[in-house]
Amino acid sequence: MIDISKLKKGLPISDDPYGDFAKSLGIEKKELIDILKKLVNEGEIIKFRALLNYEKLGYKVSALIAMALEDENKIEKILSLTKITHLYVREKNINFPYDYFAMCHFHDENELKNFAEKLSEMNVKFEIMKTVKNLRK
Amino acid sequence: MSILKDNIDYIDIKILKFIQEEFPIDERPYKVIANALGVEEEVVKEKIINLYKNGYIKRIIPKIPLKNYDRYERALVAMNVEKEKVENAANLINSYENVSHNYLREHYYNIWFTVSAKNFEEIEKQVKEIAEKLNSKNYLIFKTVRAIKLNTEFEVDL
C-alpha cells in the first residue's frame, strides 16, 4: 500500500502522469492504478481532480472572512452571496471572537464591498483578512 | 466575463471544467478526457501541460472524504510577524510537512496558516516553536471543529 500523504503534492503533470508517479514510488503504472482504484472503492479517496488558479480565472480578490454566527440559519444565505471555497467552524478565541471562517473569492474589490455590506445588513459581525500573497508556492 | 488570454480557447475551457470535476484514474487519463470531449488525445495532453505551465492548473490531487478529514486535529493559526521577517516566516512555516495553507493577509495578524496533527497539544507545541523562532509574541490558534464546505470548484466562463 502506498502512503496517502505522498499524493498530497499532486500528480506530475507530464506526458504520463500516473506512469511518472509510479516511477517515483518505484512501482509499475498498472500497480499504481490498481491501488488508486482500490483506495476509491474503500472510500479513502473520492477521486482525483485539478485545482485551478482562481486568480487566472478572473477572481482577482480573495479574503478570509471570519464571522460570528449564533446559529447556522444564515449560512445558506451567506453561501449564496459569493464564491466560497472553504468554510470551517472553529473554536472561538477570546481575543478574536469569531467561529465561522470562510475563504471567499471575488471578481473585484467592488464585489467584496457588496458582500461586506450584505453581511452588515444581515447583522453578522465579521472581520476581513484580505489575501496579499500565497506564501506556500 | 472573458478570460481569453494566453491563447486559451474553448477547448481549454472544456478541459478545465472537466478536470476540476474529475481527473480520470486510468493508465491513459488524457485519452479518457479526449473521448469524453470529442477531441484527440494528443490535443488534451498538450493543452493540459500548457495550462499547467501557464499557471491555470495548480495541482492534480485526490479529493479526500470529509469523514477522513476528522482523523487529525486541525487548526488555523494567525500570527503577527514583523514585515521584514515575512519571508523567513514563510520559509520556516513551509518547512513543516503538516502545514497545508500559508497566506500573507492584510491584518494585524498578517500570516495565516493551517496545521494538522494527531492531537491538539502537538499543534500548540509546534506553533509555539514557530513563534519563538520568529520572535512573535502574538498569535492565535483556532481549533477546527468541523468543515462545512470543501468545494473548490470554480465557474469557468468564456
PDB file of C-alpha atoms in Angstrom:
ATOM      1  CA  MET A   1       0.000   0.000   0.000  1.00  0.00           C
ATOM      2  CA  ILE A   2       1.220   3.494  -0.673  1.00  0.00           C
ATOM      3  CA  ASP A   3       1.366   6.363   1.746  1.00  0.00           C
ATOM      4  CA  ILE A   4      -1.580   8.663   1.004  1.00  0.00           C
ATOM      5  CA  SER A   5       0.388  11.716   2.049  1.00  0.00           C
ATOM      6  CA  LYS A   6       2.597  11.098  -0.997  1.00  0.00           C
ATOM      7  CA  LEU A   7      -0.430  12.037  -3.075  1.00  0.00           C
ATOM      8  CA  LYS A   8      -0.849  15.406  -1.404  1.00  0.00           C
ATOM      9  CA  LYS A   9       1.642  17.205  -3.596  1.00  0.00           C
ATOM     10  CA  GLY A  10      -0.216  16.019  -6.644  1.00  0.00           C
ATOM     11  CA  LEU A  11       0.379  14.021  -9.781  1.00  0.00           C
ATOM     12  CA  PRO A  12       3.196  15.066 -12.073  1.00  0.00           C
ATOM     13  CA  ILE A  13       1.578  16.972 -14.950  1.00  0.00           C
ATOM     14  CA  SER A  14       3.556  15.372 -17.733  1.00  0.00           C
ATOM     15  CA  ASP A  15       3.098  13.213 -20.820  1.00  0.00           C
ATOM     16  CA  ASP A  16       2.379  10.298 -18.496  1.00  0.00           C
ATOM     17  CA  PRO A  17       1.177  11.461 -15.034  1.00  0.00           C
ATOM     18  CA  TYR A  18       0.458   8.059 -13.492  1.00  0.00           C
ATOM     19  CA  GLY A  19       3.479   6.453 -15.140  1.00  0.00           C
ATOM     20  CA  ASP A  20       5.821   9.103 -13.771  1.00  0.00           C
ATOM     21  CA  PHE A  21       4.205   8.992 -10.355  1.00  0.00           C
ATOM     22  CA  ALA A  22       4.517   5.194 -10.286  1.00  0.00           C
ATOM     23  CA  LYS A  23       8.182   5.516 -11.189  1.00  0.00           C
ATOM     24  CA  SER A  24       8.756   7.911  -8.280  1.00  0.00           C
ATOM     25  CA  LEU A  25       7.208   5.311  -5.974  1.00  0.00           C
ATOM     26  CA  GLY A  26       9.227   2.504  -7.534  1.00  0.00           C
ATOM     27  CA  ILE A  27       6.223   0.552  -8.757  1.00  0.00           C
ATOM     28  CA  GLU A  28       4.598  -0.279 -12.077  1.00  0.00           C
ATOM     29  CA  LYS A  29       1.958   2.022 -13.530  1.00  0.00           C
ATOM     30  CA  LYS A  30      -0.580  -0.794 -13.639  1.00  0.00           C
ATOM     31  CA  GLU A  31       0.027  -1.488  -9.962  1.00  0.00           C
ATOM     32  CA  LEU A  32      -0.458   2.183  -9.074  1.00  0.00           C
ATOM     33  CA  ILE A  33      -3.743   2.374 -10.977  1.00  0.00           C
ATOM     34  CA  ASP A  34      -4.981  -0.757  -9.168  1.00  0.00           C
ATOM     35  CA  ILE A  35      -4.007   0.701  -5.794  1.00  0.00           C
ATOM     36  CA  LEU A  36      -5.715   4.021  -6.544  1.00  0.00           C
ATOM     37  CA  LYS A  37      -8.879   2.283  -7.706  1.00  0.00           C
ATOM     38  CA  LYS A  38      -8.844   0.236  -4.535  1.00  0.00           C
ATOM     39  CA  LEU A  39      -8.481   3.402  -2.439  1.00  0.00           C
ATOM     40  CA  VAL A  40     -11.524   4.816  -4.218  1.00  0.00           C
ATOM     41  CA  ASN A  41     -13.508   1.616  -3.612  1.00  0.00           C
ATOM     42  CA  GLU A  42     -12.570   1.657   0.055  1.00  0.00           C
ATOM     43  CA  GLY A  43     -13.618   5.279   0.388  1.00  0.00           C
ATOM     44  CA  GLU A  44     -10.158   6.547   1.275  1.00  0.00           C
ATOM     45  CA  ILE A  45     -10.236   8.951  -1.625  1.00  0.00           C
ATOM     46  CA  ILE A  46     -13.205  10.138  -3.664  1.00  0.00           C
ATOM     47  CA  LYS A  47     -11.433  10.888  -6.946  1.00  0.00           C
ATOM     48  CA  PHE A  48      -8.621  12.915  -8.422  1.00  0.00           C
ATOM     49  CA  ARG A  49      -9.337  16.424  -9.594  1.00  0.00           C
ATOM     50  CA  ALA A  50      -7.458  19.512 -10.668  1.00  0.00           C
ATOM     51  CA  LEU A  51      -7.147  22.615  -8.518  1.00  0.00           C
ATOM     52  CA  LEU A  52      -7.335  25.648 -10.744  1.00  0.00           C
ATOM     53  CA  ASN A  53      -5.792  29.044 -10.226  1.00  0.00           C
ATOM     54  CA  TYR A  54      -8.756  31.238  -9.263  1.00  0.00           C
ATOM     55  CA  GLU A  55      -6.949  34.463  -9.955  1.00  0.00           C
ATOM     56  CA  LYS A  56      -6.219  33.417 -13.535  1.00  0.00           C
ATOM     57  CA  LEU A  57      -9.892  32.586 -13.938  1.00  0.00           C
ATOM     58  CA  GLY A  58     -10.965  36.121 -13.126  1.00  0.00           C
ATOM     59  CA  TYR A  59     -11.334  36.053  -9.360  1.00  0.00           C
ATOM     60  CA  LYS A  60      -8.870  38.826  -8.653  1.00  0.00           C
ATOM     61  CA  VAL A  61      -9.670  39.460  -4.995  1.00  0.00           C
ATOM     62  CA  SER A  62      -9.852  36.927  -2.209  1.00  0.00           C
ATOM     63  CA  ALA A  63     -10.223  37.172   1.517  1.00  0.00           C
ATOM     64  CA  LEU A  64     -10.537  35.048   4.592  1.00  0.00           C
ATOM     65  CA  ILE A  65     -13.631  36.349   6.348  1.00  0.00           C
ATOM     66  CA  ALA A  66     -14.254  35.487   9.973  1.00  0.00           C
ATOM     67  CA  MET A  67     -17.848  35.718  11.149  1.00  0.00           C
ATOM     68  CA  ALA A  68     -19.623  35.384  14.455  1.00  0.00           C
ATOM     69  CA  LEU A  69     -22.810  33.397  13.954  1.00  0.00           C
ATOM     70  CA  GLU A  70     -25.024  32.289  16.811  1.00  0.00           C
ATOM     71  CA  ASP A  71     -26.610  29.607  14.699  1.00  0.00           C
ATOM     72  CA  GLU A  72     -26.431  28.236  11.184  1.00  0.00           C
ATOM     73  CA  ASN A  73     -29.638  29.810   9.894  1.00  0.00           C
ATOM     74  CA  LYS A  74     -27.723  32.413   7.969  1.00  0.00           C
ATOM     75  CA  ILE A  75     -25.186  30.083   6.397  1.00  0.00           C
ATOM     76  CA  GLU A  76     -27.150  29.200   3.300  1.00  0.00           C
ATOM     77  CA  LYS A  77     -27.826  32.839   2.514  1.00  0.00           C
ATOM     78  CA  ILE A  78     -24.161  33.712   3.026  1.00  0.00           C
ATOM     79  CA  LEU A  79     -23.007  30.874   0.765  1.00  0.00           C
ATOM     80  CA  SER A  80     -25.280  32.187  -1.983  1.00  0.00           C
ATOM     81  CA  LEU A  81     -23.745  35.665  -1.877  1.00  0.00           C
ATOM     82  CA  THR A  82     -20.331  34.884  -3.336  1.00  0.00           C
ATOM     83  CA  LYS A  83     -17.901  32.135  -4.245  1.00  0.00           C
ATOM     84  CA  ILE A  84     -16.860  30.438  -1.002  1.00  0.00           C
ATOM     85  CA  THR A  85     -14.429  27.549  -1.352  1.00  0.00           C
ATOM     86  CA  HIS A  86     -13.805  26.660   2.263  1.00  0.00           C
ATOM     87  CA  LEU A  87     -15.952  27.168   5.319  1.00  0.00           C
ATOM     88  CA  TYR A  88     -14.896  25.951   8.737  1.00  0.00           C
ATOM     89  CA  VAL A  89     -16.345  26.130  12.200  1.00  0.00           C
ATOM     90  CA  ARG A  90     -13.572  26.817  14.673  1.00  0.00           C
ATOM     91  CA  GLU A  91     -13.409  27.332  18.394  1.00  0.00           C
ATOM     92  CA  LYS A  92     -13.775  30.978  19.310  1.00  0.00           C
ATOM     93  CA  ASN A  93     -10.743  32.704  20.713  1.00  0.00           C
ATOM     94  CA  ILE A  94     -11.400  35.368  23.363  1.00  0.00           C
ATOM     95  CA  ASN A  95      -9.095  37.725  21.513  1.00  0.00           C
ATOM     96  CA  PHE A  96     -10.803  37.133  18.208  1.00  0.00           C
ATOM     97  CA  PRO A  97     -14.394  36.082  18.826  1.00  0.00           C
ATOM     98  CA  TYR A  98     -15.460  34.595  15.517  1.00  0.00           C
ATOM     99  CA  ASP A  99     -16.398  30.999  14.917  1.00  0.00           C
ATOM    100  CA  TYR A 100     -17.016  30.722  11.164  1.00  0.00           C
ATOM    101  CA  PHE A 101     -14.106  31.144   8.791  1.00  0.00           C
ATOM    102  CA  ALA A 102     -14.880  31.426   5.085  1.00  0.00           C
ATOM    103  CA  MET A 103     -12.466  31.600   2.190  1.00  0.00           C
ATOM    104  CA  CYS A 104     -14.206  33.996  -0.199  1.00  0.00           C
ATOM    105  CA  HIS A 105     -13.409  34.911  -3.787  1.00  0.00           C
ATOM    106  CA  PHE A 106     -14.490  37.974  -5.750  1.00  0.00           C
ATOM    107  CA  HIS A 107     -14.040  39.260  -9.265  1.00  0.00           C
ATOM    108  CA  ASP A 108     -13.069  42.706  -7.961  1.00  0.00           C
ATOM    109  CA  GLU A 109     -12.946  44.985  -4.924  1.00  0.00           C
ATOM    110  CA  ASN A 110     -16.487  46.110  -5.540  1.00  0.00           C
ATOM    111  CA  GLU A 111     -17.837  42.602  -5.130  1.00  0.00           C
ATOM    112  CA  LEU A 112     -16.014  42.311  -1.830  1.00  0.00           C
ATOM    113  CA  LYS A 113     -17.503  45.603  -0.682  1.00  0.00           C
ATOM    114  CA  ASN A 114     -21.001  44.474  -1.651  1.00  0.00           C
ATOM    115  CA  PHE A 115     -20.527  41.213   0.206  1.00  0.00           C
ATOM    116  CA  ALA A 116     -19.430  43.061   3.336  1.00  0.00           C
ATOM    117  CA  GLU A 117     -22.468  45.345   3.089  1.00  0.00           C
ATOM    118  CA  LYS A 118     -24.797  42.363   2.790  1.00  0.00           C
ATOM    119  CA  LEU A 119     -23.267  40.776   5.885  1.00  0.00           C
ATOM    120  CA  SER A 120     -23.829  44.009   7.792  1.00  0.00           C
ATOM    121  CA  GLU A 121     -27.441  44.125   6.627  1.00  0.00           C
ATOM    122  CA  MET A 122     -27.824  40.599   7.995  1.00  0.00           C
ATOM    123  CA  ASN A 123     -26.438  41.762  11.359  1.00  0.00           C
ATOM    124  CA  VAL A 124     -23.449  39.457  11.072  1.00  0.00           C
ATOM    125  CA  LYS A 125     -20.343  40.562  12.933  1.00  0.00           C
ATOM    126  CA  PHE A 126     -17.300  39.896  10.799  1.00  0.00           C
ATOM    127  CA  GLU A 127     -13.702  40.733  10.055  1.00  0.00           C
ATOM    128  CA  ILE A 128     -11.993  40.706   6.646  1.00  0.00           C
ATOM    129  CA  MET A 129      -8.438  39.419   6.121  1.00  0.00           C
ATOM    130  CA  LYS A 130      -7.688  40.171   2.513  1.00  0.00           C
ATOM    131  CA  THR A 131      -5.241  37.881   0.741  1.00  0.00           C
ATOM    132  CA  VAL A 132      -1.979  39.581  -0.162  1.00  0.00           C
ATOM    133  CA  LYS A 133       0.024  36.587  -1.241  1.00  0.00           C
ATOM    134  CA  ASN A 134       0.127  32.825  -1.160  1.00  0.00           C
ATOM    135  CA  LEU A 135       3.298  32.022   0.787  1.00  0.00           C
ATOM    136  CA  ARG A 136       3.267  28.315   0.156  1.00  0.00           C
ATOM    137  CA  LYS A 137       4.257  28.127  -3.510  1.00  0.00           C
TER     138      LYS A 137
ATOM    139  CA  MET B   1     -16.532  37.864 -18.440  1.00  0.00           C
ATOM    140  CA  SER B   2     -13.878  36.773 -20.836  1.00  0.00           C
ATOM    141  CA  ILE B   3     -10.670  35.137 -19.793  1.00  0.00           C
ATOM    142  CA  LEU B   4      -9.279  34.686 -23.278  1.00  0.00           C
ATOM    143  CA  LYS B   5      -5.615  35.203 -22.545  1.00  0.00           C
ATOM    144  CA  ASP B   6      -2.537  33.066 -23.173  1.00  0.00           C
ATOM    145  CA  ASN B   7      -4.276  31.774 -26.325  1.00  0.00           C
ATOM    146  CA  ILE B   8      -6.853  29.982 -24.234  1.00  0.00           C
ATOM    147  CA  ASP B   9      -9.632  28.631 -26.445  1.00  0.00           C
ATOM    148  CA  TYR B  10     -12.960  26.949 -25.822  1.00  0.00           C
ATOM    149  CA  ILE B  11     -11.363  23.502 -25.780  1.00  0.00           C
ATOM    150  CA  ASP B  12      -9.071  24.642 -22.975  1.00  0.00           C
ATOM    151  CA  ILE B  13     -12.124  25.818 -21.066  1.00  0.00           C
ATOM    152  CA  LYS B  14     -13.888  22.494 -21.647  1.00  0.00           C
ATOM    153  CA  ILE B  15     -10.801  20.671 -20.401  1.00  0.00           C
ATOM    154  CA  LEU B  16     -10.528  22.854 -17.293  1.00  0.00           C
ATOM    155  CA  LYS B  17     -14.187  22.290 -16.484  1.00  0.00           C
ATOM    156  CA  PHE B  18     -13.748  18.556 -16.937  1.00  0.00           C
ATOM    157  CA  ILE B  19     -10.619  18.076 -14.855  1.00  0.00           C
ATOM    158  CA  GLN B  20     -11.680  20.299 -11.965  1.00  0.00           C
ATOM    159  CA  GLU B  21     -14.606  17.920 -11.689  1.00  0.00           C
ATOM    160  CA  GLU B  22     -12.501  14.779 -12.146  1.00  0.00           C
ATOM    161  CA  PHE B  23      -9.133  13.698 -13.457  1.00  0.00           C
ATOM    162  CA  PRO B  24      -9.588  10.062 -14.518  1.00  0.00           C
ATOM    163  CA  ILE B  25      -7.711   7.306 -12.736  1.00  0.00           C
ATOM    164  CA  ASP B  26      -6.607   5.425 -15.823  1.00  0.00           C
ATOM    165  CA  GLU B  27      -3.359   4.389 -17.471  1.00  0.00           C
ATOM    166  CA  ARG B  28      -4.215   6.871 -20.212  1.00  0.00           C
ATOM    167  CA  PRO B  29      -6.105   9.675 -18.480  1.00  0.00           C
ATOM    168  CA  TYR B  30      -5.744  12.068 -21.420  1.00  0.00           C
ATOM    169  CA  LYS B  31      -7.424   9.526 -23.668  1.00  0.00           C
ATOM    170  CA  VAL B  32     -10.403   9.243 -21.310  1.00  0.00           C
ATOM    171  CA  ILE B  33     -10.771  13.031 -21.285  1.00  0.00           C
ATOM    172  CA  ALA B  34     -10.303  13.213 -25.047  1.00  0.00           C
ATOM    173  CA  ASN B  35     -13.029  10.639 -25.640  1.00  0.00           C
ATOM    174  CA  ALA B  36     -15.421  12.442 -23.329  1.00  0.00           C
ATOM    175  CA  LEU B  37     -14.834  15.785 -25.028  1.00  0.00           C
ATOM    176  CA  GLY B  38     -14.599  14.504 -28.575  1.00  0.00           C
ATOM    177  CA  VAL B  39     -11.049  15.670 -29.260  1.00  0.00           C
ATOM    178  CA  GLU B  40      -7.712  13.985 -29.886  1.00  0.00           C
ATOM    179  CA  GLU B  41      -5.693  12.544 -27.000  1.00  0.00           C
ATOM    180  CA  GLU B  42      -2.609  14.441 -28.191  1.00  0.00           C
ATOM    181  CA  VAL B  43      -4.528  17.729 -28.063  1.00  0.00           C
ATOM    182  CA  VAL B  44      -5.679  17.104 -24.499  1.00  0.00           C
ATOM    183  CA  LYS B  45      -2.176  16.169 -23.414  1.00  0.00           C
ATOM    184  CA  GLU B  46      -0.616  19.257 -24.973  1.00  0.00           C
ATOM    185  CA  LYS B  47      -3.279  21.576 -23.659  1.00  0.00           C
ATOM    186  CA  ILE B  48      -3.152  20.278 -20.081  1.00  0.00           C
ATOM    187  CA  ILE B  49       0.621  20.586 -19.976  1.00  0.00           C
ATOM    188  CA  ASN B  50       0.354  24.133 -21.337  1.00  0.00           C
ATOM    189  CA  LEU B  51      -2.424  25.091 -18.935  1.00  0.00           C
ATOM    190  CA  TYR B  52      -0.180  23.891 -16.135  1.00  0.00           C
ATOM    191  CA  LYS B  53       2.838  25.798 -17.458  1.00  0.00           C
ATOM    192  CA  ASN B  54       0.741  28.955 -17.772  1.00  0.00           C
ATOM    193  CA  GLY B  55      -0.477  28.585 -14.217  1.00  0.00           C
ATOM    194  CA  TYR B  56      -4.147  27.807 -14.855  1.00  0.00           C
ATOM    195  CA  ILE B  57      -3.833  24.401 -13.213  1.00  0.00           C
ATOM    196  CA  LYS B  58      -2.230  24.405  -9.785  1.00  0.00           C
ATOM    197  CA  ARG B  59      -2.206  20.724  -8.921  1.00  0.00           C
ATOM    198  CA  ILE B  60      -3.961  17.447  -9.570  1.00  0.00           C
ATOM    199  CA  ILE B  61      -4.717  15.913  -6.191  1.00  0.00           C
ATOM    200  CA  PRO B  62      -7.089  13.423  -4.633  1.00  0.00           C
ATOM    201  CA  LYS B  63     -10.298  14.610  -3.051  1.00  0.00           C
ATOM    202  CA  ILE B  64     -10.464  13.185   0.461  1.00  0.00           C
ATOM    203  CA  PRO B  65     -13.845  12.356   2.038  1.00  0.00           C
ATOM    204  CA  LEU B  66     -14.914  14.618   4.912  1.00  0.00           C
ATOM    205  CA  LYS B  67     -15.026  11.650   7.301  1.00  0.00           C
ATOM    206  CA  ASN B  68     -11.297  11.040   6.784  1.00  0.00           C
ATOM    207  CA  TYR B  69     -10.705  14.663   7.494  1.00  0.00           C
ATOM    208  CA  ASP B  70     -11.601  14.115  11.126  1.00  0.00           C
ATOM    209  CA  ARG B  71      -8.766  11.666  11.689  1.00  0.00           C
ATOM    210  CA  TYR B  72      -6.479  14.549  12.525  1.00  0.00           C
ATOM    211  CA  GLU B  73      -6.835  17.568  14.751  1.00  0.00           C
ATOM    212  CA  ARG B  74      -6.637  20.705  12.692  1.00  0.00           C
ATOM    213  CA  ALA B  75      -6.227  24.374  13.396  1.00  0.00           C
ATOM    214  CA  LEU B  76      -5.935  27.736  11.736  1.00  0.00           C
ATOM    215  CA  VAL B  77      -3.132  29.874  13.084  1.00  0.00           C
ATOM    216  CA  ALA B  78      -2.936  33.661  12.871  1.00  0.00           C
ATOM    217  CA  MET B  79       0.432  35.179  13.644  1.00  0.00           C
ATOM    218  CA  ASN B  80       1.760  38.687  13.852  1.00  0.00           C
ATOM    219  CA  VAL B  81       5.173  38.741  12.209  1.00  0.00           C
ATOM    220  CA  GLU B  82       7.317  41.817  11.568  1.00  0.00           C
ATOM    221  CA  LYS B  83       7.277  42.870   7.949  1.00  0.00           C
ATOM    222  CA  GLU B  84      10.995  42.237   7.484  1.00  0.00           C
ATOM    223  CA  LYS B  85      10.566  38.687   8.762  1.00  0.00           C
ATOM    224  CA  VAL B  86       7.726  37.627   6.492  1.00  0.00           C
ATOM    225  CA  GLU B  87       9.970  35.795   4.050  1.00  0.00           C
ATOM    226  CA  ASN B  88      11.783  33.988   6.852  1.00  0.00           C
ATOM    227  CA  ALA B  89       8.465  33.118   8.375  1.00  0.00           C
ATOM    228  CA  ALA B  90       7.163  31.746   5.091  1.00  0.00           C
ATOM    229  CA  ASN B  91      10.198  29.503   4.686  1.00  0.00           C
ATOM    230  CA  LEU B  92      10.124  28.323   8.274  1.00  0.00           C
ATOM    231  CA  ILE B  93       6.396  27.580   8.299  1.00  0.00           C
ATOM    232  CA  ASN B  94       6.556  25.821   4.942  1.00  0.00           C
ATOM    233  CA  SER B  95       9.354  23.597   6.202  1.00  0.00           C
ATOM    234  CA  TYR B  96       6.813  21.752   8.365  1.00  0.00           C
ATOM    235  CA  GLU B  97       5.231  18.858   6.494  1.00  0.00           C
ATOM    236  CA  ASN B  98       1.906  19.231   8.296  1.00  0.00           C
ATOM    237  CA  VAL B  99       1.245  22.806   7.140  1.00  0.00           C
ATOM    238  CA  SER B 100      -1.225  22.904   4.267  1.00  0.00           C
ATOM    239  CA  HIS B 101      -2.052  26.564   3.604  1.00  0.00           C
ATOM    240  CA  ASN B 102       0.032  29.631   4.304  1.00  0.00           C
ATOM    241  CA  TYR B 103      -1.037  33.145   3.341  1.00  0.00           C
ATOM    242  CA  LEU B 104       0.063  36.709   3.837  1.00  0.00           C
ATOM    243  CA  ARG B 105      -3.002  38.817   4.682  1.00  0.00           C
ATOM    244  CA  GLU B 106      -3.941  42.439   5.249  1.00  0.00           C
ATOM    245  CA  HIS B 107      -4.414  42.411   9.018  1.00  0.00           C
ATOM    246  CA  TYR B 108      -2.549  42.932  12.284  1.00  0.00           C
ATOM    247  CA  TYR B 109      -2.211  39.153  12.237  1.00  0.00           C
ATOM    248  CA  ASN B 110      -0.522  39.084   8.856  1.00  0.00           C
ATOM    249  CA  ILE B 111       0.377  35.407   8.459  1.00  0.00           C
ATOM    250  CA  TRP B 112      -2.358  32.779   8.451  1.00  0.00           C
ATOM    251  CA  PHE B 113      -1.619  29.095   8.088  1.00  0.00           C
ATOM    252  CA  THR B 114      -3.281  25.741   8.740  1.00  0.00           C
ATOM    253  CA  VAL B 115      -1.726  22.790  10.534  1.00  0.00           C
ATOM    254  CA  SER B 116      -2.792  19.269  11.344  1.00  0.00           C
ATOM    255  CA  ALA B 117      -1.513  16.729  13.867  1.00  0.00           C
ATOM    256  CA  LYS B 118      -2.566  13.634  15.775  1.00  0.00           C
ATOM    257  CA  ASN B 119      -3.597  15.759  18.732  1.00  0.00           C
ATOM    258  CA  PHE B 120      -4.076  19.390  19.635  1.00  0.00           C
ATOM    259  CA  GLU B 121      -1.149  19.521  22.083  1.00  0.00           C
ATOM    260  CA  GLU B 122       1.188  18.717  19.232  1.00  0.00           C
ATOM    261  CA  ILE B 123      -0.219  21.632  17.245  1.00  0.00           C
ATOM    262  CA  GLU B 124       0.188  24.013  20.202  1.00  0.00           C
ATOM    263  CA  LYS B 125       3.757  22.880  20.703  1.00  0.00           C
ATOM    264  CA  GLN B 126       4.672  23.341  17.067  1.00  0.00           C
ATOM    265  CA  VAL B 127       3.063  26.782  16.811  1.00  0.00           C
ATOM    266  CA  LYS B 128       4.854  27.887  19.955  1.00  0.00           C
ATOM    267  CA  GLU B 129       8.126  26.713  18.450  1.00  0.00           C
ATOM    268  CA  ILE B 130       7.457  28.664  15.237  1.00  0.00           C
ATOM    269  CA  ALA B 131       6.501  31.801  17.166  1.00  0.00           C
ATOM    270  CA  GLU B 132       9.652  31.621  19.277  1.00  0.00           C
ATOM    271  CA  LYS B 133      11.881  31.207  16.240  1.00  0.00           C
ATOM    272  CA  LEU B 134      10.261  34.236  14.640  1.00  0.00           C
ATOM    273  CA  ASN B 135      10.205  36.244  17.823  1.00  0.00           C
ATOM    274  CA  SER B 136       6.470  36.658  17.504  1.00  0.00           C
ATOM    275  CA  LYS B 137       4.657  37.408  20.739  1.00  0.00           C
ATOM    276  CA  ASN B 138       1.216  37.499  19.276  1.00  0.00           C
ATOM    277  CA  TYR B 139      -0.517  34.598  17.683  1.00  0.00           C
ATOM    278  CA  LEU B 140      -3.894  32.898  17.850  1.00  0.00           C
ATOM    279  CA  ILE B 141      -4.795  29.259  17.339  1.00  0.00           C
ATOM    280  CA  PHE B 142      -8.293  28.443  16.172  1.00  0.00           C
ATOM    281  CA  LYS B 143      -9.039  24.789  16.685  1.00  0.00           C
ATOM    282  CA  THR B 144     -11.107  23.327  13.854  1.00  0.00           C
ATOM    283  CA  VAL B 145     -14.458  21.970  14.964  1.00  0.00           C
ATOM    284  CA  ARG B 146     -15.634  20.853  11.545  1.00  0.00           C
ATOM    285  CA  ALA B 147     -15.719  21.691   7.879  1.00  0.00           C
ATOM    286  CA  ILE B 148     -18.998  22.831   6.402  1.00  0.00           C
ATOM    287  CA  LYS B 149     -17.954  23.131   2.828  1.00  0.00           C
ATOM    288  CA  LEU B 150     -14.970  21.873   0.938  1.00  0.00           C
ATOM    289  CA  ASN B 151     -15.885  22.792  -2.563  1.00  0.00           C
ATOM    290  CA  THR B 152     -13.028  24.120  -4.601  1.00  0.00           C
ATOM    291  CA  GLU B 153     -14.770  24.089  -7.929  1.00  0.00           C
ATOM    292  CA  PHE B 154     -14.918  27.321  -9.819  1.00  0.00           C
ATOM    293  CA  GLU B 155     -17.105  28.567 -12.554  1.00  0.00           C
ATOM    294  CA  VAL B 156     -15.067  28.655 -15.703  1.00  0.00           C
ATOM    295  CA  ASP B 157     -16.627  31.179 -18.041  1.00  0.00           C
ATOM    296  CA  LEU B 158     -15.655  32.005 -21.558  1.00  0.00           C
TER     297      LEU B 158
END
